[in-house]
Amino acid sequence: QVQLVESGGGSVQSGESMTMSCEASGSSFDQWPLAWFRQAPGKEREGIWCSRNNDGRELYSDSVKGRFTMTKDKAKNTMYLQMNMLKPEDSAEYFCAAGPWGHGFYGPSYDYWSQGTRITVSS
């Protein structure tokens, strides 16, 4: 059974930074496509980062490009989302996702999801 467990999140001021982690158990991150999504209250889920395991390419959404960076620690089976220059519009619940058929920012293609962690950015 694959489990994705997030940690981090909380409240910060605009312009500050925060790091969230997503640890996988029961599987290796190297096997499957990965992604991060977020969902703000009353809004649709938004994909903000995704990877492809076959060629290592990754994609950031325009909304976070240049401010957010995703890294992986293979030894810890953990991926980290470093978020800099946070804005109030970044306030949302954040999720990491993985799965053998994961495809880009198409959420239903990912089989495994973290529990979700809320970030609130105050102006």
PDB file of C-alpha atoms in Angstrom:
ATOM      1  CA  GLN A   1       0.000   0.000   0.000  1.00  0.00           C
ATOM      2  CA  VAL A   2       1.420   3.358  -1.057  1.00  0.00           C
ATOM      3  CA  GLN A   3       1.082   6.284   1.301  1.00  0.00           C
ATOM      4  CA  LEU A   4       2.084   9.895   0.768  1.00  0.00           C
ATOM      5  CA  VAL A   5       2.492  11.927   3.935  1.00  0.00           C
ATOM      6  CA  GLU A   6       2.939  15.672   3.840  1.00  0.00           C
ATOM      7  CA  SER A   7       4.475  17.893   6.428  1.00  0.00           C
ATOM      8  CA  GLY A   8       4.909  21.617   6.639  1.00  0.00           C
ATOM      9  CA  GLY A   9       2.323  24.236   5.899  1.00  0.00           C
ATOM     10  CA  GLY A  10       0.916  26.906   8.164  1.00  0.00           C
ATOM     11  CA  SER A  11       0.631  30.663   8.070  1.00  0.00           C
ATOM     12  CA  VAL A  12       3.172  33.138   6.717  1.00  0.00           C
ATOM     13  CA  GLN A  13       3.339  36.750   5.635  1.00  0.00           C
ATOM     14  CA  SER A  14       3.471  37.820   2.011  1.00  0.00           C
ATOM     15  CA  GLY A  15       7.010  37.611   0.664  1.00  0.00           C
ATOM     16  CA  GLU A  16       8.113  34.935   3.086  1.00  0.00           C
ATOM     17  CA  SER A  17       9.191  31.386   2.282  1.00  0.00           C
ATOM     18  CA  MET A  18       8.050  27.945   3.301  1.00  0.00           C
ATOM     19  CA  THR A  19       9.005  24.360   2.542  1.00  0.00           C
ATOM     20  CA  MET A  20       6.672  21.409   2.418  1.00  0.00           C
ATOM     21  CA  SER A  21       7.726  17.797   2.226  1.00  0.00           C
ATOM     22  CA  CYS A  22       6.026  14.707   0.908  1.00  0.00           C
ATOM     23  CA  GLU A  23       7.317  11.325   2.012  1.00  0.00           C
ATOM     24  CA  ALA A  24       6.346   8.155   0.234  1.00  0.00           C
ATOM     25  CA  SER A  25       6.086   4.772   1.874  1.00  0.00           C
ATOM     26  CA  GLY A  26       5.480   1.553   0.056  1.00  0.00           C
ATOM     27  CA  SER A  27       7.000   2.803  -3.170  1.00  0.00           C
ATOM     28  CA  SER A  28       9.905   4.684  -4.625  1.00  0.00           C
ATOM     29  CA  PHE A  29       9.549   8.113  -6.114  1.00  0.00           C
ATOM     30  CA  ASP A  30      11.780   7.031  -8.954  1.00  0.00           C
ATOM     31  CA  GLN A  31       9.153   4.679 -10.303  1.00  0.00           C
ATOM     32  CA  TRP A  32       6.258   6.954 -11.107  1.00  0.00           C
ATOM     33  CA  PRO A  33       5.307  10.368 -12.358  1.00  0.00           C
ATOM     34  CA  LEU A  34       4.841  12.847  -9.516  1.00  0.00           C
ATOM     35  CA  ALA A  35       2.957  16.076  -9.073  1.00  0.00           C
ATOM     36  CA  TRP A  36       1.956  18.820  -6.679  1.00  0.00           C
ATOM     37  CA  PHE A  37      -1.499  20.334  -6.739  1.00  0.00           C
ATOM     38  CA  ARG A  38      -3.264  22.970  -4.727  1.00  0.00           C
ATOM     39  CA  GLN A  39      -6.850  23.981  -4.191  1.00  0.00           C
ATOM     40  CA  ALA A  40      -8.016  27.282  -2.799  1.00  0.00           C
ATOM     41  CA  PRO A  41     -11.461  27.584  -1.200  1.00  0.00           C
ATOM     42  CA  GLY A  42     -14.120  27.862  -3.845  1.00  0.00           C
ATOM     43  CA  LYS A  43     -11.683  27.247  -6.682  1.00  0.00           C
ATOM     44  CA  GLU A  44     -10.784  24.299  -8.844  1.00  0.00           C
ATOM     45  CA  ARG A  45      -7.745  22.174  -8.121  1.00  0.00           C
ATOM     46  CA  GLU A  46      -4.641  23.541  -9.797  1.00  0.00           C
ATOM     47  CA  GLY A  47      -1.559  21.625 -10.821  1.00  0.00           C
ATOM     48  CA  ILE A  48       1.605  23.509  -9.935  1.00  0.00           C
ATOM     49  CA  TRP A  49       4.424  21.014 -10.621  1.00  0.00           C
ATOM     50  CA  CYS A  50       4.710  17.681 -12.337  1.00  0.00           C
ATOM     51  CA  SER A  51       7.429  15.324 -13.492  1.00  0.00           C
ATOM     52  CA  ARG A  52       7.819  12.465 -15.886  1.00  0.00           C
ATOM     53  CA  ASN A  53       9.818   9.467 -14.789  1.00  0.00           C
ATOM     54  CA  ASN A  54      10.830   8.436 -18.283  1.00  0.00           C
ATOM     55  CA  ASP A  55      12.855  11.453 -19.251  1.00  0.00           C
ATOM     56  CA  GLY A  56      13.116  13.482 -16.061  1.00  0.00           C
ATOM     57  CA  ARG A  57      11.385  16.506 -17.522  1.00  0.00           C
ATOM     58  CA  GLU A  58       9.418  18.664 -15.168  1.00  0.00           C
ATOM     59  CA  LEU A  59       6.902  21.437 -15.527  1.00  0.00           C
ATOM     60  CA  TYR A  60       5.917  24.335 -13.293  1.00  0.00           C
ATOM     61  CA  SER A  61       2.683  26.212 -13.684  1.00  0.00           C
ATOM     62  CA  ASP A  62       2.959  29.843 -14.685  1.00  0.00           C
ATOM     63  CA  SER A  63       1.506  30.828 -11.327  1.00  0.00           C
ATOM     64  CA  VAL A  64       4.530  29.490  -9.403  1.00  0.00           C
ATOM     65  CA  LYS A  65       7.336  29.400 -11.963  1.00  0.00           C
ATOM     66  CA  GLY A  66      10.416  31.175 -10.706  1.00  0.00           C
ATOM     67  CA  ARG A  67       9.198  31.158  -7.103  1.00  0.00           C
ATOM     68  CA  PHE A  68       8.679  27.478  -6.276  1.00  0.00           C
ATOM     69  CA  THR A  69      11.305  24.736  -6.582  1.00  0.00           C
ATOM     70  CA  MET A  70      10.805  21.008  -6.271  1.00  0.00           C
ATOM     71  CA  THR A  71      13.628  18.753  -5.143  1.00  0.00           C
ATOM     72  CA  LYS A  72      13.859  15.086  -4.249  1.00  0.00           C
ATOM     73  CA  ASP A  73      15.867  13.147  -1.693  1.00  0.00           C
ATOM     74  CA  LYS A  74      15.898   9.648  -3.080  1.00  0.00           C
ATOM     75  CA  ALA A  75      17.506   8.180   0.022  1.00  0.00           C
ATOM     76  CA  LYS A  76      14.622   9.473   2.137  1.00  0.00           C
ATOM     77  CA  ASN A  77      11.976   8.803  -0.524  1.00  0.00           C
ATOM     78  CA  THR A  78      10.881  12.365   0.019  1.00  0.00           C
ATOM     79  CA  MET A  79      10.204  15.325  -2.218  1.00  0.00           C
ATOM     80  CA  TYR A  80      10.294  18.931  -1.101  1.00  0.00           C
ATOM     81  CA  LEU A  81       8.463  21.959  -2.397  1.00  0.00           C
ATOM     82  CA  GLN A  82      10.406  25.106  -1.599  1.00  0.00           C
ATOM     83  CA  MET A  83       8.095  28.100  -1.915  1.00  0.00           C
ATOM     84  CA  ASN A  84       9.620  31.562  -2.051  1.00  0.00           C
ATOM     85  CA  MET A  85       8.101  35.016  -2.398  1.00  0.00           C
ATOM     86  CA  LEU A  86       4.736  33.725  -1.264  1.00  0.00           C
ATOM     87  CA  LYS A  87       1.680  35.736  -2.185  1.00  0.00           C
ATOM     88  CA  PRO A  88      -1.820  35.804  -0.696  1.00  0.00           C
ATOM     89  CA  GLU A  89      -3.067  34.069  -3.846  1.00  0.00           C
ATOM     90  CA  ASP A  90      -0.844  31.108  -2.942  1.00  0.00           C
ATOM     91  CA  SER A  91      -3.131  30.402   0.023  1.00  0.00           C
ATOM     92  CA  ALA A  92      -4.603  26.964  -0.578  1.00  0.00           C
ATOM     93  CA  GLU A  93      -4.530  23.360   0.465  1.00  0.00           C
ATOM     94  CA  TYR A  94      -1.554  21.646  -1.096  1.00  0.00           C
ATOM     95  CA  PHE A  95      -1.332  18.010  -2.157  1.00  0.00           C
ATOM     96  CA  CYS A  96       1.382  15.784  -3.546  1.00  0.00           C
ATOM     97  CA  ALA A  97       0.389  12.996  -5.873  1.00  0.00           C
ATOM     98  CA  ALA A  98       1.967   9.962  -7.526  1.00  0.00           C
ATOM     99  CA  GLY A  99       0.964   7.040  -9.653  1.00  0.00           C
ATOM    100  CA  PRO A 100       2.060   4.851 -12.537  1.00  0.00           C
ATOM    101  CA  TRP A 101      -0.356   6.540 -14.937  1.00  0.00           C
ATOM    102  CA  GLY A 102       0.123  10.056 -13.723  1.00  0.00           C
ATOM    103  CA  HIS A 103       0.007  12.547 -16.555  1.00  0.00           C
ATOM    104  CA  GLY A 104       0.875  16.189 -16.238  1.00  0.00           C
ATOM    105  CA  PHE A 105      -1.665  18.275 -14.373  1.00  0.00           C
ATOM    106  CA  TYR A 106      -4.530  15.854 -14.932  1.00  0.00           C
ATOM    107  CA  GLY A 107      -5.448  15.040 -11.351  1.00  0.00           C
ATOM    108  CA  PRO A 108      -7.577  11.935 -11.925  1.00  0.00           C
ATOM    109  CA  SER A 109      -4.576  10.228 -13.546  1.00  0.00           C
ATOM    110  CA  TYR A 110      -2.784  10.007 -10.183  1.00  0.00           C
ATOM    111  CA  ASP A 111      -3.667   7.077  -7.947  1.00  0.00           C
ATOM    112  CA  TYR A 112      -2.078   8.195  -4.695  1.00  0.00           C
ATOM    113  CA  TRP A 113      -2.562  11.476  -2.852  1.00  0.00           C
ATOM    114  CA  SER A 114      -1.316  13.013   0.338  1.00  0.00           C
ATOM    115  CA  GLN A 115      -3.654  14.145   3.062  1.00  0.00           C
ATOM    116  CA  GLY A 116      -3.390  17.827   2.118  1.00  0.00           C
ATOM    117  CA  THR A 117      -1.744  20.681   3.982  1.00  0.00           C
ATOM    118  CA  ARG A 118      -3.079  24.193   4.217  1.00  0.00           C
ATOM    119  CA  ILE A 119      -0.979  27.281   3.627  1.00  0.00           C
ATOM    120  CA  THR A 120      -2.253  30.739   4.449  1.00  0.00           C
ATOM    121  CA  VAL A 121      -0.380  33.785   3.194  1.00  0.00           C
ATOM    122  CA  SER A 122      -1.347  37.097   4.737  1.00  0.00           C
ATOM    123  CA  SER A 123      -0.762  40.420   3.035  1.00  0.00           C
TER     124      SER A 123
END
